[in-house]
PDB file of C-alpha atoms in Angstrom:
ATOM      1  CA  MET Y  26      -0.111  -0.016  -0.043  1.00  0.00           C
ATOM      2  CA  PRO Y  27       1.468   3.400  -0.590  1.00  0.00           C
ATOM      3  CA  VAL Y  28       2.313   5.768   2.252  1.00  0.00           C
ATOM      4  CA  PRO Y  29       2.607   9.487   1.069  1.00  0.00           C
ATOM      5  CA  ASN Y  30       6.227  10.397   2.373  1.00  0.00           C
ATOM      6  CA  GLY Y  31       6.878   6.656   3.817  1.00  0.00           C
ATOM      7  CA  ILE Y  32      10.447   7.940   4.025  1.00  0.00           C
ATOM      8  CA  PRO Y  33      11.644   6.988   7.955  1.00  0.00           C
ATOM      9  CA  VAL Y  34      13.716  10.001   9.606  1.00  0.00           C
ATOM     10  CA  ASP Y  35      15.738   8.486  12.389  1.00  0.00           C
ATOM     11  CA  GLY Y  36      13.818   5.355  12.390  1.00  0.00           C
ATOM     12  CA  ILE Y  37      10.192   6.721  12.634  1.00  0.00           C
ATOM     13  CA  ILE Y  38       7.551   6.644   9.837  1.00  0.00           C
ATOM     14  CA  ASP Y  39       4.542   9.470  10.226  1.00  0.00           C
ATOM     15  CA  TYR Y  40       1.865   7.940   9.256  1.00  0.00           C
ATOM     16  CA  ALA Y  41      -0.271  11.223   8.415  1.00  0.00           C
ATOM     17  CA  GLU Y  42      -2.240   9.967   5.378  1.00  0.00           C
ATOM     18  CA  GLY Y  43      -5.207  10.371   7.775  1.00  0.00           C
ATOM     19  CA  VAL Y  44      -8.685   8.491   6.400  1.00  0.00           C
ATOM     20  CA  ASP Y  45      -6.395   7.513   2.936  1.00  0.00           C
ATOM     21  CA  VAL Y  46      -5.566   4.688   4.592  1.00  0.00           C
ATOM     22  CA  GLY Y  47      -4.942   1.172   1.944  1.00  0.00           C
ATOM     23  CA  HIS Y  48      -6.873   1.384  -1.163  1.00  0.00           C
ATOM     24  CA  ARG Y  49      -8.093   5.262   0.131  1.00  0.00           C
ATOM     25  CA  GLY Y  50      -4.389   6.017  -0.569  1.00  0.00           C
ATOM     26  CA  TRP Y  51      -4.175   4.916  -3.902  1.00  0.00           C
ATOM     27  CA  ASP Y  52      -7.269   6.120  -4.871  1.00  0.00           C
ATOM     28  CA  ARG Y  53      -5.853   9.567  -3.931  1.00  0.00           C
ATOM     29  CA  LEU Y  54      -2.663   9.357  -5.663  1.00  0.00           C
ATOM     30  CA  GLY Y  55      -3.976   8.374  -8.568  1.00  0.00           C
ATOM     31  CA  ARG Y  56      -2.291   4.595  -8.905  1.00  0.00           C
ATOM     32  CA  THR Y  57      -3.387   1.310  -9.954  1.00  0.00           C
ATOM     33  CA  PRO Y  58      -3.479  -1.328  -7.275  1.00  0.00           C
ATOM     34  CA  ALA Y  59      -2.845  -5.019  -8.472  1.00  0.00           C
ATOM     35  CA  ARG Y  60      -6.565  -6.108  -7.381  1.00  0.00           C
ATOM     36  CA  GLU Y  61      -8.739  -2.819  -6.286  1.00  0.00           C
ATOM     37  CA  PHE Y  62     -10.733  -3.235  -2.870  1.00  0.00           C
ATOM     38  CA  GLY Y  63     -13.755  -5.325  -3.331  1.00  0.00           C
ATOM     39  CA  TYR Y  64     -12.575  -7.437  -6.083  1.00  0.00           C
ATOM     40  CA  GLY Y  65     -13.490 -10.869  -6.858  1.00  0.00           C
ATOM     41  CA  LEU Y  66     -13.289 -13.630  -9.688  1.00  0.00           C
ATOM     42  CA  GLY Y  67     -16.787 -15.633 -11.277  1.00  0.00           C
ATOM     43  CA  TYR Y  68     -17.034 -17.195 -14.280  1.00  0.00           C
ATOM     44  CA  ALA Y  69     -20.154 -15.090 -15.033  1.00  0.00           C
ATOM     45  CA  GLU Y  70     -20.229 -11.473 -17.051  1.00  0.00           C
ATOM     46  CA  TRP Y  71     -22.393  -8.720 -15.976  1.00  0.00           C
ATOM     47  CA  GLU Y  72     -23.895  -5.856 -17.152  1.00  0.00           C
ATOM     48  CA  TYR Y  73     -24.866  -3.020 -14.597  1.00  0.00           C
ATOM     49  CA  ARG Y  74     -28.135  -1.667 -16.352  1.00  0.00           C
ATOM     50  CA  SER Y  75     -29.805   0.981 -13.741  1.00  0.00           C
ATOM     51  CA  LEU Y  76     -29.268   2.918 -10.598  1.00  0.00           C
ATOM     52  CA  GLU Y  77     -31.709   4.925  -9.132  1.00  0.00           C
ATOM     53  CA  VAL Y  78     -32.211   6.595  -5.639  1.00  0.00           C
ATOM     54  CA  VAL Y  79     -35.289   5.609  -3.612  1.00  0.00           C
ATOM     55  CA  VAL Y  80     -35.970   8.026  -0.744  1.00  0.00           C
ATOM     56  CA  ALA Y  81     -36.676   5.989   2.473  1.00  0.00           C
ATOM     57  CA  ALA Y  82     -39.735   6.966   4.409  1.00  0.00           C
ATOM     58  CA  SER Y  83     -38.387   5.739   8.191  1.00  0.00           C
ATOM     59  CA  GLY Y  84     -34.955   7.720   7.684  1.00  0.00           C
ATOM     60  CA  THR Y  85     -34.273  11.788   7.761  1.00  0.00           C
ATOM     61  CA  ASP Y  86     -31.740  13.538   5.965  1.00  0.00           C
ATOM     62  CA  GLU Y  87     -31.952  16.824   7.784  1.00  0.00           C
ATOM     63  CA  GLY Y  88     -30.226  18.617  10.720  1.00  0.00           C
ATOM     64  CA  ALA Y  89     -27.153  17.026  12.288  1.00  0.00           C
ATOM     65  CA  ALA Y  90     -26.867  14.090  13.947  1.00  0.00           C
ATOM     66  CA  ASP Y  91     -27.469  13.682  17.533  1.00  0.00           C
ATOM     67  CA  ASP Y  92     -26.255  10.822  20.281  1.00  0.00           C
ATOM     68  CA  ARG Y  93     -28.935   8.380  19.144  1.00  0.00           C
ATOM     69  CA  SER Y  94     -26.737   4.594  18.761  1.00  0.00           C
ATOM     70  CA  ASP Y  95     -29.186   3.815  15.323  1.00  0.00           C
ATOM     71  CA  ARG Y  96     -27.034   6.102  13.019  1.00  0.00           C
ATOM     72  CA  ASP Y  97     -26.697   2.246  11.288  1.00  0.00           C
ATOM     73  CA  THR Y  98     -29.572   1.631  11.052  1.00  0.00           C
ATOM     74  CA  ASP Y  99     -31.293   5.038  10.442  1.00  0.00           C
ATOM     75  CA  VAL Y 100     -31.740   4.222   6.461  1.00  0.00           C
ATOM     76  CA  ILE Y 101     -31.622   7.837   4.646  1.00  0.00           C
ATOM     77  CA  ALA Y 102     -31.884   6.631   1.415  1.00  0.00           C
ATOM     78  CA  ILE Y 103     -32.489   3.208  -1.008  1.00  0.00           C
ATOM     79  CA  ALA Y 104     -29.870   2.022  -3.591  1.00  0.00           C
ATOM     80  CA  ARG Y 105     -31.908   0.576  -6.515  1.00  0.00           C
ATOM     81  CA  VAL Y 106     -29.608  -1.493  -8.766  1.00  0.00           C
ATOM     82  CA  THR Y 107     -29.955  -3.445 -11.726  1.00  0.00           C
ATOM     83  CA  VAL Y 108     -27.825  -6.189 -13.355  1.00  0.00           C
ATOM     84  CA  ASP Y 109     -28.005  -8.518 -16.116  1.00  0.00           C
ATOM     85  CA  ASN Y 110     -26.092 -11.920 -16.106  1.00  0.00           C
ATOM     86  CA  VAL Y 111     -25.301 -11.961 -19.613  1.00  0.00           C
ATOM     87  CA  SER Y 112     -23.283 -14.962 -19.387  1.00  0.00           C
ATOM     88  CA  PRO Y 113     -24.485 -18.587 -20.049  1.00  0.00           C
ATOM     89  CA  ARG Y 114     -23.936 -20.105 -17.209  1.00  0.00           C
ATOM     90  CA  ASP Y 115     -25.491 -19.295 -13.172  1.00  0.00           C
ATOM     91  CA  GLY Y 116     -23.367 -16.159 -11.362  1.00  0.00           C
ATOM     92  CA  ARG Y 117     -23.180 -14.516  -7.872  1.00  0.00           C
ATOM     93  CA  GLU Y 118     -22.178 -11.207  -7.848  1.00  0.00           C
ATOM     94  CA  VAL Y 119     -21.131  -8.648  -5.178  1.00  0.00           C
ATOM     95  CA  VAL Y 120     -22.819  -5.654  -6.099  1.00  0.00           C
ATOM     96  CA  GLN Y 121     -21.301  -2.712  -4.610  1.00  0.00           C
ATOM     97  CA  ILE Y 122     -22.153   1.038  -3.535  1.00  0.00           C
ATOM     98  CA  TYR Y 123     -19.672   3.571  -3.225  1.00  0.00           C
ATOM     99  CA  LEU Y 124     -19.921   7.120  -1.822  1.00  0.00           C
ATOM    100  CA  SER Y 125     -17.903  10.581  -2.861  1.00  0.00           C
ATOM    101  CA  ALA Y 126     -18.391  14.518  -2.187  1.00  0.00           C
ATOM    102  CA  ASP Y 127     -16.750  16.663  -4.193  1.00  0.00           C
ATOM    103  CA  GLY Y 128     -14.573  19.063  -2.983  1.00  0.00           C
ATOM    104  CA  ASP Y 129     -14.370  17.751   0.178  1.00  0.00           C
ATOM    105  CA  GLU Y 130     -10.628  16.869   0.865  1.00  0.00           C
ATOM    106  CA  THR Y 131     -11.326  15.577   4.427  1.00  0.00           C
ATOM    107  CA  ARG Y 132     -13.432  12.821   3.091  1.00  0.00           C
ATOM    108  CA  PRO Y 133     -11.974   9.563   1.041  1.00  0.00           C
ATOM    109  CA  VAL Y 134     -11.970   9.988  -2.811  1.00  0.00           C
ATOM    110  CA  ARG Y 135     -14.754   7.164  -2.308  1.00  0.00           C
ATOM    111  CA  TRP Y 136     -15.987   5.001   0.363  1.00  0.00           C
ATOM    112  CA  LEU Y 137     -17.795   2.028   0.292  1.00  0.00           C
ATOM    113  CA  ALA Y 138     -21.817   2.572   1.565  1.00  0.00           C
ATOM    114  CA  GLY Y 139     -23.397  -0.895   1.310  1.00  0.00           C
ATOM    115  CA  PHE Y 140     -22.694  -4.014  -0.905  1.00  0.00           C
ATOM    116  CA  ALA Y 141     -25.590  -7.001  -1.436  1.00  0.00           C
ATOM    117  CA  VAL Y 142     -24.528 -10.619  -2.813  1.00  0.00           C
ATOM    118  CA  ILE Y 143     -26.921 -11.979  -5.355  1.00  0.00           C
ATOM    119  CA  ASP Y 144     -27.528 -14.958  -7.366  1.00  0.00           C
ATOM    120  CA  VAL Y 145     -28.662 -14.979 -10.909  1.00  0.00           C
ATOM    121  CA  ALA Y 146     -29.528 -17.767 -13.373  1.00  0.00           C
ATOM    122  CA  ALA Y 147     -27.494 -17.329 -16.608  1.00  0.00           C
ATOM    123  CA  GLY Y 148     -29.573 -14.868 -19.126  1.00  0.00           C
ATOM    124  CA  GLY Y 149     -31.351 -13.956 -15.705  1.00  0.00           C
ATOM    125  CA  THR Y 150     -31.849 -10.248 -14.205  1.00  0.00           C
ATOM    126  CA  ALA Y 151     -31.829  -9.359 -10.723  1.00  0.00           C
ATOM    127  CA  THR Y 152     -32.597  -5.988  -9.300  1.00  0.00           C
ATOM    128  CA  VAL Y 153     -31.367  -5.540  -5.546  1.00  0.00           C
ATOM    129  CA  ASP Y 154     -32.141  -2.941  -2.762  1.00  0.00           C
ATOM    130  CA  LEU Y 155     -29.274  -1.433  -0.988  1.00  0.00           C
ATOM    131  CA  PRO Y 156     -30.119   0.561   2.247  1.00  0.00           C
ATOM    132  CA  LEU Y 157     -28.136   3.267   2.758  1.00  0.00           C
ATOM    133  CA  ALA Y 158     -27.502   4.482   6.419  1.00  0.00           C
ATOM    134  CA  ARG Y 159     -27.603   7.780   7.650  1.00  0.00           C
ATOM    135  CA  ARG Y 160     -23.714   6.832   8.914  1.00  0.00           C
ATOM    136  CA  SER Y 161     -22.438   6.015   5.221  1.00  0.00           C
ATOM    137  CA  PHE Y 162     -22.844   9.966   4.786  1.00  0.00           C
ATOM    138  CA  GLU Y 163     -21.648  11.021   8.130  1.00  0.00           C
ATOM    139  CA  THR Y 164     -18.382  12.941   9.390  1.00  0.00           C
ATOM    140  CA  TRP Y 165     -16.891  13.729  12.223  1.00  0.00           C
ATOM    141  CA  SER Y 166     -16.637  16.752  13.866  1.00  0.00           C
ATOM    142  CA  THR Y 167     -14.345  17.992  16.194  1.00  0.00           C
ATOM    143  CA  ASP Y 168     -15.880  21.529  16.697  1.00  0.00           C
ATOM    144  CA  ALA Y 169     -19.141  20.028  17.833  1.00  0.00           C
ATOM    145  CA  ALA Y 170     -17.487  16.314  18.995  1.00  0.00           C
ATOM    146  CA  ARG Y 171     -19.791  14.408  17.414  1.00  0.00           C
ATOM    147  CA  TRP Y 172     -21.059  12.693  13.968  1.00  0.00           C
ATOM    148  CA  THR Y 173     -22.527  14.993  11.515  1.00  0.00           C
ATOM    149  CA  LEU Y 174     -24.308  14.747   8.491  1.00  0.00           C
ATOM    150  CA  PRO Y 175     -22.986  17.445   6.277  1.00  0.00           C
ATOM    151  CA  ALA Y 176     -25.627  18.825   3.659  1.00  0.00           C
ATOM    152  CA  GLY Y 177     -24.508  18.442  -0.678  1.00  0.00           C
ATOM    153  CA  ALA Y 178     -24.603  16.144  -3.314  1.00  0.00           C
ATOM    154  CA  TYR Y 179     -23.236  12.687  -2.802  1.00  0.00           C
ATOM    155  CA  ARG Y 180     -22.310  10.657  -6.090  1.00  0.00           C
ATOM    156  CA  LEU Y 181     -23.448   6.968  -5.939  1.00  0.00           C
ATOM    157  CA  HIS Y 182     -21.289   4.701  -7.842  1.00  0.00           C
ATOM    158  CA  ALA Y 183     -22.532   1.299  -8.695  1.00  0.00           C
ATOM    159  CA  GLY Y 184     -20.278  -1.714  -9.223  1.00  0.00           C
ATOM    160  CA  ARG Y 185     -17.784  -4.654  -9.105  1.00  0.00           C
ATOM    161  CA  SER Y 186     -15.399  -3.161  -7.158  1.00  0.00           C
ATOM    162  CA  SER Y 187     -13.811   0.148  -6.058  1.00  0.00           C
ATOM    163  CA  ARG Y 188     -12.328   0.888  -9.723  1.00  0.00           C
ATOM    164  CA  ASP Y 189     -14.733  -1.116 -11.438  1.00  0.00           C
ATOM    165  CA  LEU Y 190     -17.607   1.321 -11.243  1.00  0.00           C
ATOM    166  CA  ARG Y 191     -20.499   0.962 -14.048  1.00  0.00           C
ATOM    167  CA  LEU Y 192     -23.263   3.638 -12.758  1.00  0.00           C
ATOM    168  CA  GLU Y 193     -23.378   6.635 -11.153  1.00  0.00           C
ATOM    169  CA  THR Y 194     -26.285   9.018  -9.696  1.00  0.00           C
ATOM    170  CA  THR Y 195     -26.133  11.809  -7.374  1.00  0.00           C
ATOM    171  CA  HIS Y 196     -28.540  12.461  -3.968  1.00  0.00           C
ATOM    172  CA  THR Y 197     -28.366  15.694  -2.419  1.00  0.00           C
ATOM    173  CA  ILE Y 198     -28.646  15.729   1.332  1.00  0.00           C
ATOM    174  CA  SER Y 199     -30.941  18.773   2.605  1.00  0.00           C
ATOM    175  CA  GLY Y 200     -29.652  20.850   5.554  1.00  0.00           C
TER     176      GLY Y 200
END
């Protein structure tokens, strides 16, 4: 894994990369890893047909997070992904959703927000709903000393790994 400025000084390496650890460091530096995060092998071939965001009725995207412990289960939105197994054999696919917030250098280039495993017969189609928890959008505020939900536009990417992203759409968090 790349470590920016990873040269020891007096036998000590200063790991100052913050959230850009592991695959996130590769993304930030624009380097290509041998195998990206989420990479997997399979015999089936997949076509990602559609990605839409459905606003969840139970969740809320307004205001700052309070001290509730249900941030991981408070669903703000649902990413609905449709994939086609375009191969002549049955297959298993791990559909992955990544988020990104353009212009926010304090956050990773993109981060995993959810995934689902689906089994699809040869030539078949499957639609999967991936709940996006409030926690997936939040960031820690040192000023407020708590998790907050920054308002703004977030890009949602659907794909097979952190680098094999097939579809993209935007979801806006109001504030």
